[in-house]
Each structure stands twice: as C-alpha cells, then as structure tokens.
Amino acid sequence: MNKFEQLPSEKQARIVDASVAEFSNRDYETASMNTVVERAGIAKGSLFNYFKSKSLLYDHIYKLALGEVKSYLRKVRDETVGLPFEVRLTKIVNSGVKFITEHPRLAKIYFRLIYSADSPNRQKIVSELQILSNDYLGKIIQDGMDRNELDPKLDKGQAVFFMDSVLNQFLKNYHEAQSNGFADKFNRDEWVKGLITFFTKGLS
C-alpha cells in the first residue's frame, strides 16, 4: 500500500471529499491544493507526503470516479444478461442518471474531462474511457446481434461510437439541468424512451 492507503479510513475520506469538492468547483488549472488542505483539516506537508503533485491527486480522484462508474455498469450488465437489447439499454441509461443523481460532483469532474482539455494526462484517460466503452457497449451490442435483435451486419465500432456520444451528451444535459435546479422540467422519461427507440430501430 502507498502512504495514503495506510491512513485511517476517516482521514482518507476527508481528503477525498475535499479533493472532489475542489476539482468539481474549479477547473484543474485553478484548483488549489491549499483549499484541499483547509477543507480536509490537514497539514499541507502531509498532503504532499501522500500525493507528490496536484496531478497525482487528480489521477487518484479520477480513478475513484471511474471505479464508481464501473461498479454501476457492472451491476446493470450482470443483472440484465439474457434480457432484450431494448431493456438492457434502458437500464443502462437509467443507471447513468442514477449515478449523476447520487454523485453530482464526480459527474461534473467526468464531463469536464470529456468535453474540455482541462486535465492532466487527458489523452491517456480518454483512451481508457474509450476502451471501457468499447468493451461494455460492444458486448451488449454483440449480444443483440447474436440474438438477431440488431442487424447482424452492423458495424459494431460505429454503433458503439454513436451510442457512446449520444448517451454522454444526454447525461451531460441532464446533469446540467439538475445542477441548475431544472431537473423537474427535464422530461427524463420521455428522453430515455426516445433514445431507446432511436437506437433500437436504428441498429436493427
């Protein structure tokens, strides 16, 4: 274990919470390690003892966020094995909405990473996310093709690209509506229904 992992869980949680708050409130360049230290209630030297740079701290937070996303996706994948493509995709979209609702700050960091150049090692992180998306959505699309729910001659790579792009944009818009207090005016159910119909008919 590294030095951070050797800390008591309560102290780890304080540092993580302070870091997530700072990286979600500010872009990477203006995010302050001093603010993280103040919020976490620790000495500045201690933070740099655990993370030698802001980049390493950001990388740790990103990996925690990715772990949460993987957990949500894995649960949906395992619970929907054998179900029709339309049902699986509906549950995936709703799972994304649930993640945003329960982890709005992590979602903000994620969307900033996806849609701006403001992060260290962005190319590497985006490549990792693309691999995750290709593996996850590609498997679900392939299952639909194998069951003749989708066109067997479908270009799976293109299908993953379109689906990933549209779903990310939808979830980003929902997150912004929620952040600005307009979630109740965002007809989520109708949007989800429209997305599912679009992809199910389009890919079949």
mmCIF file with all atom_site columns, C-alpha atoms in Angstrom:
data_model
loop_
_atom_site.group_PDB
_atom_site.id
_atom_site.type_symbol
_atom_site.label_atom_id
_atom_site.label_alt_id
_atom_site.label_comp_id
_atom_site.label_asym_id
_atom_site.label_entity_id
_atom_site.label_seq_id
_atom_site.pdbx_PDB_ins_code
_atom_site.Cartn_x
_atom_site.Cartn_y
_atom_site.Cartn_z
_atom_site.occupancy
_atom_site.B_iso_or_equiv
_atom_site.pdbx_formal_charge
_atom_site.auth_seq_id
_atom_site.auth_comp_id
_atom_site.auth_asym_id
_atom_site.auth_atom_id
_atom_site.pdbx_PDB_model_num
ATOM 1   C CA . MET A 1 1   ? 0.000   0.000   0.000   1.00 0.00 ? 1   MET A CA 1
ATOM 2   C CA . ASN A 1 2   ? 1.085   3.599   -0.572  1.00 0.00 ? 2   ASN A CA 1
ATOM 3   C CA . LYS A 1 3   ? 1.176   6.163   2.234   1.00 0.00 ? 3   LYS A CA 1
ATOM 4   C CA . PHE A 1 4   ? -2.344  7.418   1.527   1.00 0.00 ? 4   PHE A CA 1
ATOM 5   C CA . GLU A 1 5   ? -3.820  3.929   1.709   1.00 0.00 ? 5   GLU A CA 1
ATOM 6   C CA . GLN A 1 6   ? -2.172  3.423   5.091   1.00 0.00 ? 6   GLN A CA 1
ATOM 7   C CA . LEU A 1 7   ? -4.151  6.306   6.588   1.00 0.00 ? 7   LEU A CA 1
ATOM 8   C CA . PRO A 1 8   ? -7.236  5.692   8.757   1.00 0.00 ? 8   PRO A CA 1
ATOM 9   C CA . SER A 1 9   ? -10.345 5.441   6.568   1.00 0.00 ? 9   SER A CA 1
ATOM 10  C CA . GLU A 1 10  ? -11.862 8.560   8.147   1.00 0.00 ? 10  GLU A CA 1
ATOM 11  C CA . LYS A 1 11  ? -8.859  10.681  7.170   1.00 0.00 ? 11  LYS A CA 1
ATOM 12  C CA . GLN A 1 12  ? -8.808  9.219   3.670   1.00 0.00 ? 12  GLN A CA 1
ATOM 13  C CA . ALA A 1 13  ? -12.484 10.115  3.311   1.00 0.00 ? 13  ALA A CA 1
ATOM 14  C CA . ARG A 1 14  ? -11.867 13.723  4.395   1.00 0.00 ? 14  ARG A CA 1
ATOM 15  C CA . ILE A 1 15  ? -9.061  14.158  1.867   1.00 0.00 ? 15  ILE A CA 1
ATOM 16  C CA . VAL A 1 16  ? -11.083 12.568  -0.931  1.00 0.00 ? 16  VAL A CA 1
ATOM 17  C CA . ASP A 1 17  ? -14.175 14.648  -0.147  1.00 0.00 ? 17  ASP A CA 1
ATOM 18  C CA . ALA A 1 18  ? -12.139 17.858  -0.059  1.00 0.00 ? 18  ALA A CA 1
ATOM 19  C CA . SER A 1 19  ? -10.412 16.952  -3.330  1.00 0.00 ? 19  SER A CA 1
ATOM 20  C CA . VAL A 1 20  ? -13.648 16.066  -5.120  1.00 0.00 ? 20  VAL A CA 1
ATOM 21  C CA . ALA A 1 21  ? -15.186 19.334  -3.941  1.00 0.00 ? 21  ALA A CA 1
ATOM 22  C CA . GLU A 1 22  ? -12.238 21.373  -5.236  1.00 0.00 ? 22  GLU A CA 1
ATOM 23  C CA . PHE A 1 23  ? -11.898 19.623  -8.610  1.00 0.00 ? 23  PHE A CA 1
ATOM 24  C CA . SER A 1 24  ? -15.645 19.850  -9.212  1.00 0.00 ? 24  SER A CA 1
ATOM 25  C CA . ASN A 1 25  ? -15.866 23.542  -8.247  1.00 0.00 ? 25  ASN A CA 1
ATOM 26  C CA . ARG A 1 26  ? -12.814 24.651  -10.233 1.00 0.00 ? 26  ARG A CA 1
ATOM 27  C CA . ASP A 1 27  ? -11.055 23.633  -13.402 1.00 0.00 ? 27  ASP A CA 1
ATOM 28  C CA . TYR A 1 28  ? -7.786  21.767  -12.995 1.00 0.00 ? 28  TYR A CA 1
ATOM 29  C CA . GLU A 1 29  ? -5.502  24.754  -13.517 1.00 0.00 ? 29  GLU A CA 1
ATOM 30  C CA . THR A 1 30  ? -7.168  26.889  -10.849 1.00 0.00 ? 30  THR A CA 1
ATOM 31  C CA . ALA A 1 31  ? -7.870  24.086  -8.366  1.00 0.00 ? 31  ALA A CA 1
ATOM 32  C CA . SER A 1 32  ? -5.890  24.750  -5.199  1.00 0.00 ? 32  SER A CA 1
ATOM 33  C CA . MET A 1 33  ? -4.058  22.229  -3.066  1.00 0.00 ? 33  MET A CA 1
ATOM 34  C CA . ASN A 1 34  ? -4.225  24.827  -0.265  1.00 0.00 ? 34  ASN A CA 1
ATOM 35  C CA . THR A 1 35  ? -8.022  24.720  -0.396  1.00 0.00 ? 35  THR A CA 1
ATOM 36  C CA . VAL A 1 36  ? -7.974  20.916  -0.287  1.00 0.00 ? 36  VAL A CA 1
ATOM 37  C CA . VAL A 1 37  ? -5.739  21.065  2.782   1.00 0.00 ? 37  VAL A CA 1
ATOM 38  C CA . GLU A 1 38  ? -8.033  23.568  4.531   1.00 0.00 ? 38  GLU A CA 1
ATOM 39  C CA . ARG A 1 39  ? -11.188 21.593  3.789   1.00 0.00 ? 39  ARG A CA 1
ATOM 40  C CA . ALA A 1 40  ? -9.620  18.309  4.853   1.00 0.00 ? 40  ALA A CA 1
ATOM 41  C CA . GLY A 1 41  ? -8.192  19.817  8.026   1.00 0.00 ? 41  GLY A CA 1
ATOM 42  C CA . ILE A 1 42  ? -4.674  18.518  7.485   1.00 0.00 ? 42  ILE A CA 1
ATOM 43  C CA . ALA A 1 43  ? -1.203  19.994  7.147   1.00 0.00 ? 43  ALA A CA 1
ATOM 44  C CA . LYS A 1 44  ? -0.114  20.949  3.630   1.00 0.00 ? 44  LYS A CA 1
ATOM 45  C CA . GLY A 1 45  ? 3.076   18.959  4.058   1.00 0.00 ? 45  GLY A CA 1
ATOM 46  C CA . SER A 1 46  ? 1.006   15.892  4.862   1.00 0.00 ? 46  SER A CA 1
ATOM 47  C CA . LEU A 1 47  ? -0.949  16.122  1.602   1.00 0.00 ? 47  LEU A CA 1
ATOM 48  C CA . PHE A 1 48  ? 2.242   16.337  -0.451  1.00 0.00 ? 48  PHE A CA 1
ATOM 49  C CA . ASN A 1 49  ? 3.548   13.393  1.528   1.00 0.00 ? 49  ASN A CA 1
ATOM 50  C CA . TYR A 1 50  ? 0.626   11.333  0.202   1.00 0.00 ? 50  TYR A CA 1
ATOM 51  C CA . PHE A 1 51  ? 0.467   12.893  -3.281  1.00 0.00 ? 51  PHE A CA 1
ATOM 52  C CA . LYS A 1 52  ? 3.637   14.475  -4.628  1.00 0.00 ? 52  LYS A CA 1
ATOM 53  C CA . SER A 1 53  ? 1.748   16.745  -7.021  1.00 0.00 ? 53  SER A CA 1
ATOM 54  C CA . LYS A 1 54  ? -1.702  18.043  -7.914  1.00 0.00 ? 54  LYS A CA 1
ATOM 55  C CA . SER A 1 55  ? -1.580  15.815  -10.982 1.00 0.00 ? 55  SER A CA 1
ATOM 56  C CA . LEU A 1 56  ? -1.187  12.688  -8.850  1.00 0.00 ? 56  LEU A CA 1
ATOM 57  C CA . LEU A 1 57  ? -4.039  13.754  -6.573  1.00 0.00 ? 57  LEU A CA 1
ATOM 58  C CA . TYR A 1 58  ? -6.271  14.370  -9.592  1.00 0.00 ? 58  TYR A CA 1
ATOM 59  C CA . ASP A 1 59  ? -5.340  10.977  -11.006 1.00 0.00 ? 59  ASP A CA 1
ATOM 60  C CA . HIS A 1 60  ? -6.362  9.341   -7.724  1.00 0.00 ? 60  HIS A CA 1
ATOM 61  C CA . ILE A 1 61  ? -9.733  11.114  -7.740  1.00 0.00 ? 61  ILE A CA 1
ATOM 62  C CA . TYR A 1 62  ? -10.310 10.217  -11.390 1.00 0.00 ? 62  TYR A CA 1
ATOM 63  C CA . LYS A 1 63  ? -9.628  6.548   -10.661 1.00 0.00 ? 63  LYS A CA 1
ATOM 64  C CA . LEU A 1 64  ? -12.068 6.597   -7.760  1.00 0.00 ? 64  LEU A CA 1
ATOM 65  C CA . ALA A 1 65  ? -14.715 8.103   -10.038 1.00 0.00 ? 65  ALA A CA 1
ATOM 66  C CA . LEU A 1 66  ? -14.018 5.543   -12.739 1.00 0.00 ? 66  LEU A CA 1
ATOM 67  C CA . GLY A 1 67  ? -14.295 2.783   -10.160 1.00 0.00 ? 67  GLY A CA 1
ATOM 68  C CA . GLU A 1 68  ? -17.741 4.042   -9.162  1.00 0.00 ? 68  GLU A CA 1
ATOM 69  C CA . VAL A 1 69  ? -18.837 4.150   -12.807 1.00 0.00 ? 69  VAL A CA 1
ATOM 70  C CA . LYS A 1 70  ? -17.554 0.625   -13.419 1.00 0.00 ? 70  LYS A CA 1
ATOM 71  C CA . SER A 1 71  ? -19.436 -0.601  -10.368 1.00 0.00 ? 71  SER A CA 1
ATOM 72  C CA . TYR A 1 72  ? -22.711 0.841   -11.649 1.00 0.00 ? 72  TYR A CA 1
ATOM 73  C CA . LEU A 1 73  ? -22.178 -0.549  -15.149 1.00 0.00 ? 73  LEU A CA 1
ATOM 74  C CA . ARG A 1 74  ? -21.107 -3.966  -13.924 1.00 0.00 ? 74  ARG A CA 1
ATOM 75  C CA . LYS A 1 75  ? -24.246 -4.268  -11.803 1.00 0.00 ? 75  LYS A CA 1
ATOM 76  C CA . VAL A 1 76  ? -26.501 -3.455  -14.761 1.00 0.00 ? 76  VAL A CA 1
ATOM 77  C CA . ARG A 1 77  ? -24.608 -5.817  -17.062 1.00 0.00 ? 77  ARG A CA 1
ATOM 78  C CA . ASP A 1 78  ? -24.829 -8.725  -14.644 1.00 0.00 ? 78  ASP A CA 1
ATOM 79  C CA . GLU A 1 79  ? -28.489 -8.148  -13.791 1.00 0.00 ? 79  GLU A CA 1
ATOM 80  C CA . THR A 1 80  ? -29.623 -7.930  -17.427 1.00 0.00 ? 80  THR A CA 1
ATOM 81  C CA . VAL A 1 81  ? -27.834 -10.888 -19.002 1.00 0.00 ? 81  VAL A CA 1
ATOM 82  C CA . GLY A 1 82  ? -30.307 -12.602 -21.330 1.00 0.00 ? 82  GLY A CA 1
ATOM 83  C CA . LEU A 1 83  ? -32.733 -9.677  -21.454 1.00 0.00 ? 83  LEU A CA 1
ATOM 84  C CA . PRO A 1 84  ? -33.618 -7.984  -24.768 1.00 0.00 ? 84  PRO A CA 1
ATOM 85  C CA . PHE A 1 85  ? -31.342 -5.232  -26.046 1.00 0.00 ? 85  PHE A CA 1
ATOM 86  C CA . GLU A 1 86  ? -34.060 -2.608  -25.580 1.00 0.00 ? 86  GLU A CA 1
ATOM 87  C CA . VAL A 1 87  ? -34.469 -3.494  -21.892 1.00 0.00 ? 87  VAL A CA 1
ATOM 88  C CA . ARG A 1 88  ? -30.721 -3.607  -21.252 1.00 0.00 ? 88  ARG A CA 1
ATOM 89  C CA . LEU A 1 89  ? -30.136 -0.234  -22.864 1.00 0.00 ? 89  LEU A CA 1
ATOM 90  C CA . THR A 1 90  ? -32.987 1.329   -20.881 1.00 0.00 ? 90  THR A CA 1
ATOM 91  C CA . LYS A 1 91  ? -31.449 0.100   -17.647 1.00 0.00 ? 91  LYS A CA 1
ATOM 92  C CA . ILE A 1 92  ? -28.004 1.367   -18.675 1.00 0.00 ? 92  ILE A CA 1
ATOM 93  C CA . VAL A 1 93  ? -29.324 4.871   -19.352 1.00 0.00 ? 93  VAL A CA 1
ATOM 94  C CA . ASN A 1 94  ? -31.269 4.916   -16.090 1.00 0.00 ? 94  ASN A CA 1
ATOM 95  C CA . SER A 1 95  ? -28.175 3.713   -14.282 1.00 0.00 ? 95  SER A CA 1
ATOM 96  C CA . GLY A 1 96  ? -26.265 6.679   -15.717 1.00 0.00 ? 96  GLY A CA 1
ATOM 97  C CA . VAL A 1 97  ? -28.962 9.026   -14.465 1.00 0.00 ? 97  VAL A CA 1
ATOM 98  C CA . LYS A 1 98  ? -28.808 7.383   -11.040 1.00 0.00 ? 98  LYS A CA 1
ATOM 99  C CA . PHE A 1 99  ? -25.043 7.837   -10.897 1.00 0.00 ? 99  PHE A CA 1
ATOM 100 C CA . ILE A 1 100 ? -25.353 11.542  -11.726 1.00 0.00 ? 100 ILE A CA 1
ATOM 101 C CA . THR A 1 101 ? -28.075 11.976  -9.106  1.00 0.00 ? 101 THR A CA 1
ATOM 102 C CA . GLU A 1 102 ? -26.090 10.229  -6.377  1.00 0.00 ? 102 GLU A CA 1
ATOM 103 C CA . HIS A 1 103 ? -22.631 11.557  -7.359  1.00 0.00 ? 103 HIS A CA 1
ATOM 104 C CA . PRO A 1 104 ? -23.136 15.010  -8.930  1.00 0.00 ? 104 PRO A CA 1
ATOM 105 C CA . ARG A 1 105 ? -19.621 16.235  -8.126  1.00 0.00 ? 105 ARG A CA 1
ATOM 106 C CA . LEU A 1 106 ? -17.935 13.185  -9.651  1.00 0.00 ? 106 LEU A CA 1
ATOM 107 C CA . ALA A 1 107 ? -20.186 13.580  -12.690 1.00 0.00 ? 107 ALA A CA 1
ATOM 108 C CA . LYS A 1 108 ? -19.086 17.208  -13.040 1.00 0.00 ? 108 LYS A CA 1
ATOM 109 C CA . ILE A 1 109 ? -15.421 16.171  -12.998 1.00 0.00 ? 109 ILE A CA 1
ATOM 110 C CA . TYR A 1 110 ? -16.143 13.442  -15.569 1.00 0.00 ? 110 TYR A CA 1
ATOM 111 C CA . PHE A 1 111 ? -17.948 15.733  -18.017 1.00 0.00 ? 111 PHE A CA 1
ATOM 112 C CA . ARG A 1 112 ? -15.309 18.439  -17.676 1.00 0.00 ? 112 ARG A CA 1
ATOM 113 C CA . LEU A 1 113 ? -12.717 15.811  -18.525 1.00 0.00 ? 113 LEU A CA 1
ATOM 114 C CA . ILE A 1 114 ? -14.663 14.579  -21.568 1.00 0.00 ? 114 ILE A CA 1
ATOM 115 C CA . TYR A 1 115 ? -15.630 17.937  -23.019 1.00 0.00 ? 115 TYR A CA 1
ATOM 116 C CA . SER A 1 116 ? -12.633 20.132  -22.227 1.00 0.00 ? 116 SER A CA 1
ATOM 117 C CA . ALA A 1 117 ? -8.866  19.930  -22.399 1.00 0.00 ? 117 ALA A CA 1
ATOM 118 C CA . ASP A 1 118 ? -8.584  20.904  -18.752 1.00 0.00 ? 118 ASP A CA 1
ATOM 119 C CA . SER A 1 119 ? -6.921  17.931  -17.085 1.00 0.00 ? 119 SER A CA 1
ATOM 120 C CA . PRO A 1 120 ? -3.503  16.319  -16.856 1.00 0.00 ? 120 PRO A CA 1
ATOM 121 C CA . ASN A 1 121 ? -2.955  13.153  -18.869 1.00 0.00 ? 121 ASN A CA 1
ATOM 122 C CA . ARG A 1 122 ? -6.269  13.778  -20.636 1.00 0.00 ? 122 ARG A CA 1
ATOM 123 C CA . GLN A 1 123 ? -5.379  11.766  -23.734 1.00 0.00 ? 123 GLN A CA 1
ATOM 124 C CA . LYS A 1 124 ? -4.451  8.742   -21.633 1.00 0.00 ? 124 LYS A CA 1
ATOM 125 C CA . ILE A 1 125 ? -7.609  8.986   -19.520 1.00 0.00 ? 125 ILE A CA 1
ATOM 126 C CA . VAL A 1 126 ? -9.904  9.434   -22.537 1.00 0.00 ? 126 VAL A CA 1
ATOM 127 C CA . SER A 1 127 ? -8.262  6.410   -24.181 1.00 0.00 ? 127 SER A CA 1
ATOM 128 C CA . GLU A 1 128 ? -9.011  4.357   -21.059 1.00 0.00 ? 128 GLU A CA 1
ATOM 129 C CA . LEU A 1 129 ? -12.622 5.509   -21.118 1.00 0.00 ? 129 LEU A CA 1
ATOM 130 C CA . GLN A 1 130 ? -12.925 4.590   -24.801 1.00 0.00 ? 130 GLN A CA 1
ATOM 131 C CA . ILE A 1 131 ? -11.614 1.104   -24.092 1.00 0.00 ? 131 ILE A CA 1
ATOM 132 C CA . LEU A 1 132 ? -14.141 0.738   -21.273 1.00 0.00 ? 132 LEU A CA 1
ATOM 133 C CA . SER A 1 133 ? -16.958 1.925   -23.546 1.00 0.00 ? 133 SER A CA 1
ATOM 134 C CA . ASN A 1 134 ? -15.890 -0.344  -26.428 1.00 0.00 ? 134 ASN A CA 1
ATOM 135 C CA . ASP A 1 135 ? -15.769 -3.371  -24.150 1.00 0.00 ? 135 ASP A CA 1
ATOM 136 C CA . TYR A 1 136 ? -19.021 -2.628  -22.342 1.00 0.00 ? 136 TYR A CA 1
ATOM 137 C CA . LEU A 1 137 ? -21.302 -1.319  -25.076 1.00 0.00 ? 137 LEU A CA 1
ATOM 138 C CA . GLY A 1 138 ? -19.640 -3.559  -27.655 1.00 0.00 ? 138 GLY A CA 1
ATOM 139 C CA . LYS A 1 139 ? -20.553 -6.665  -25.645 1.00 0.00 ? 139 LYS A CA 1
ATOM 140 C CA . ILE A 1 140 ? -24.177 -5.589  -25.254 1.00 0.00 ? 140 ILE A CA 1
ATOM 141 C CA . ILE A 1 141 ? -24.441 -4.735  -28.948 1.00 0.00 ? 141 ILE A CA 1
ATOM 142 C CA . GLN A 1 142 ? -22.855 -8.068  -29.882 1.00 0.00 ? 142 GLN A CA 1
ATOM 143 C CA . ASP A 1 143 ? -25.370 -9.922  -27.701 1.00 0.00 ? 143 ASP A CA 1
ATOM 144 C CA . GLY A 1 144 ? -28.176 -8.120  -29.538 1.00 0.00 ? 144 GLY A CA 1
ATOM 145 C CA . MET A 1 145 ? -26.655 -9.056  -32.885 1.00 0.00 ? 145 MET A CA 1
ATOM 146 C CA . ASP A 1 146 ? -26.276 -12.699 -31.845 1.00 0.00 ? 146 ASP A CA 1
ATOM 147 C CA . ARG A 1 147 ? -29.968 -12.822 -30.894 1.00 0.00 ? 147 ARG A CA 1
ATOM 148 C CA . ASN A 1 148 ? -30.968 -11.123 -34.185 1.00 0.00 ? 148 ASN A CA 1
ATOM 149 C CA . GLU A 1 149 ? -32.390 -8.161  -32.277 1.00 0.00 ? 149 GLU A CA 1
ATOM 150 C CA . LEU A 1 150 ? -29.914 -5.957  -34.121 1.00 0.00 ? 150 LEU A CA 1
ATOM 151 C CA . ASP A 1 151 ? -28.635 -6.104  -37.683 1.00 0.00 ? 151 ASP A CA 1
ATOM 152 C CA . PRO A 1 152 ? -26.065 -8.965  -37.811 1.00 0.00 ? 152 PRO A CA 1
ATOM 153 C CA . LYS A 1 153 ? -24.098 -6.983  -40.405 1.00 0.00 ? 153 LYS A CA 1
ATOM 154 C CA . LEU A 1 154 ? -23.926 -3.937  -38.176 1.00 0.00 ? 154 LEU A CA 1
ATOM 155 C CA . ASP A 1 155 ? -20.588 -2.134  -37.917 1.00 0.00 ? 155 ASP A CA 1
ATOM 156 C CA . LYS A 1 156 ? -20.159 -2.592  -34.174 1.00 0.00 ? 156 LYS A CA 1
ATOM 157 C CA . GLY A 1 157 ? -17.402 0.001   -33.896 1.00 0.00 ? 157 GLY A CA 1
ATOM 158 C CA . GLN A 1 158 ? -19.570 2.700   -35.428 1.00 0.00 ? 158 GLN A CA 1
ATOM 159 C CA . ALA A 1 159 ? -22.546 1.652   -33.316 1.00 0.00 ? 159 ALA A CA 1
ATOM 160 C CA . VAL A 1 160 ? -20.504 1.973   -30.115 1.00 0.00 ? 160 VAL A CA 1
ATOM 161 C CA . PHE A 1 161 ? -19.205 5.386   -31.200 1.00 0.00 ? 161 PHE A CA 1
ATOM 162 C CA . PHE A 1 162 ? -22.672 6.789   -31.948 1.00 0.00 ? 162 PHE A CA 1
ATOM 163 C CA . MET A 1 163 ? -24.234 5.311   -28.828 1.00 0.00 ? 163 MET A CA 1
ATOM 164 C CA . ASP A 1 164 ? -21.445 6.487   -26.545 1.00 0.00 ? 164 ASP A CA 1
ATOM 165 C CA . SER A 1 165 ? -21.510 10.016  -27.987 1.00 0.00 ? 165 SER A CA 1
ATOM 166 C CA . VAL A 1 166 ? -25.273 10.428  -27.740 1.00 0.00 ? 166 VAL A CA 1
ATOM 167 C CA . LEU A 1 167 ? -25.561 8.938   -24.256 1.00 0.00 ? 167 LEU A CA 1
ATOM 168 C CA . ASN A 1 168 ? -22.744 11.119  -22.940 1.00 0.00 ? 168 ASN A CA 1
ATOM 169 C CA . GLN A 1 169 ? -24.401 14.241  -24.356 1.00 0.00 ? 169 GLN A CA 1
ATOM 170 C CA . PHE A 1 170 ? -27.792 13.286  -22.921 1.00 0.00 ? 170 PHE A CA 1
ATOM 171 C CA . LEU A 1 171 ? -26.350 12.615  -19.463 1.00 0.00 ? 171 LEU A CA 1
ATOM 172 C CA . LYS A 1 172 ? -24.355 15.847  -19.586 1.00 0.00 ? 172 LYS A CA 1
ATOM 173 C CA . ASN A 1 173 ? -27.506 17.824  -20.374 1.00 0.00 ? 173 ASN A CA 1
ATOM 174 C CA . TYR A 1 174 ? -29.387 16.079  -17.589 1.00 0.00 ? 174 TYR A CA 1
ATOM 175 C CA . HIS A 1 175 ? -26.560 16.794  -15.162 1.00 0.00 ? 175 HIS A CA 1
ATOM 176 C CA . GLU A 1 176 ? -26.596 20.488  -16.099 1.00 0.00 ? 176 GLU A CA 1
ATOM 177 C CA . ALA A 1 177 ? -30.371 20.640  -15.643 1.00 0.00 ? 177 ALA A CA 1
ATOM 178 C CA . GLN A 1 178 ? -30.043 19.009  -12.248 1.00 0.00 ? 178 GLN A CA 1
ATOM 179 C CA . SER A 1 179 ? -27.171 21.299  -11.207 1.00 0.00 ? 179 SER A CA 1
ATOM 180 C CA . ASN A 1 180 ? -29.173 24.386  -12.185 1.00 0.00 ? 180 ASN A CA 1
ATOM 181 C CA . GLY A 1 181 ? -32.329 23.223  -10.417 1.00 0.00 ? 181 GLY A CA 1
ATOM 182 C CA . PHE A 1 182 ? -34.257 22.399  -13.580 1.00 0.00 ? 182 PHE A CA 1
ATOM 183 C CA . ALA A 1 183 ? -34.291 18.604  -13.318 1.00 0.00 ? 183 ALA A CA 1
ATOM 184 C CA . ASP A 1 184 ? -38.058 18.613  -12.689 1.00 0.00 ? 184 ASP A CA 1
ATOM 185 C CA . LYS A 1 185 ? -38.548 20.393  -16.028 1.00 0.00 ? 185 LYS A CA 1
ATOM 186 C CA . PHE A 1 186 ? -36.349 17.918  -17.857 1.00 0.00 ? 186 PHE A CA 1
ATOM 187 C CA . ASN A 1 187 ? -38.705 15.156  -19.029 1.00 0.00 ? 187 ASN A CA 1
ATOM 188 C CA . ARG A 1 188 ? -36.225 12.393  -18.396 1.00 0.00 ? 188 ARG A CA 1
ATOM 189 C CA . ASP A 1 189 ? -38.613 9.512   -19.067 1.00 0.00 ? 189 ASP A CA 1
ATOM 190 C CA . GLU A 1 190 ? -39.565 10.871  -22.476 1.00 0.00 ? 190 GLU A CA 1
ATOM 191 C CA . TRP A 1 191 ? -35.932 11.472  -23.383 1.00 0.00 ? 191 TRP A CA 1
ATOM 192 C CA . VAL A 1 192 ? -34.935 7.964   -22.326 1.00 0.00 ? 192 VAL A CA 1
ATOM 193 C CA . LYS A 1 193 ? -37.839 6.480   -24.267 1.00 0.00 ? 193 LYS A CA 1
ATOM 194 C CA . GLY A 1 194 ? -36.849 8.468   -27.353 1.00 0.00 ? 194 GLY A CA 1
ATOM 195 C CA . LEU A 1 195 ? -33.197 7.431   -27.099 1.00 0.00 ? 195 LEU A CA 1
ATOM 196 C CA . ILE A 1 196 ? -34.070 3.766   -26.722 1.00 0.00 ? 196 ILE A CA 1
ATOM 197 C CA . THR A 1 197 ? -36.436 3.869   -29.702 1.00 0.00 ? 197 THR A CA 1
ATOM 198 C CA . PHE A 1 198 ? -33.825 5.692   -31.792 1.00 0.00 ? 198 PHE A CA 1
ATOM 199 C CA . PHE A 1 199 ? -31.085 3.153   -31.101 1.00 0.00 ? 199 PHE A CA 1
ATOM 200 C CA . THR A 1 200 ? -33.254 0.037   -31.157 1.00 0.00 ? 200 THR A CA 1
ATOM 201 C CA . LYS A 1 201 ? -34.841 0.848   -34.524 1.00 0.00 ? 201 LYS A CA 1
ATOM 202 C CA . GLY A 1 202 ? -31.723 2.395   -35.978 1.00 0.00 ? 202 GLY A CA 1
ATOM 203 C CA . LEU A 1 203 ? -29.431 -0.519  -35.146 1.00 0.00 ? 203 LEU A CA 1
ATOM 204 C CA . SER A 1 204 ? -31.954 -3.156  -36.156 1.00 0.00 ? 204 SER A CA 1
#
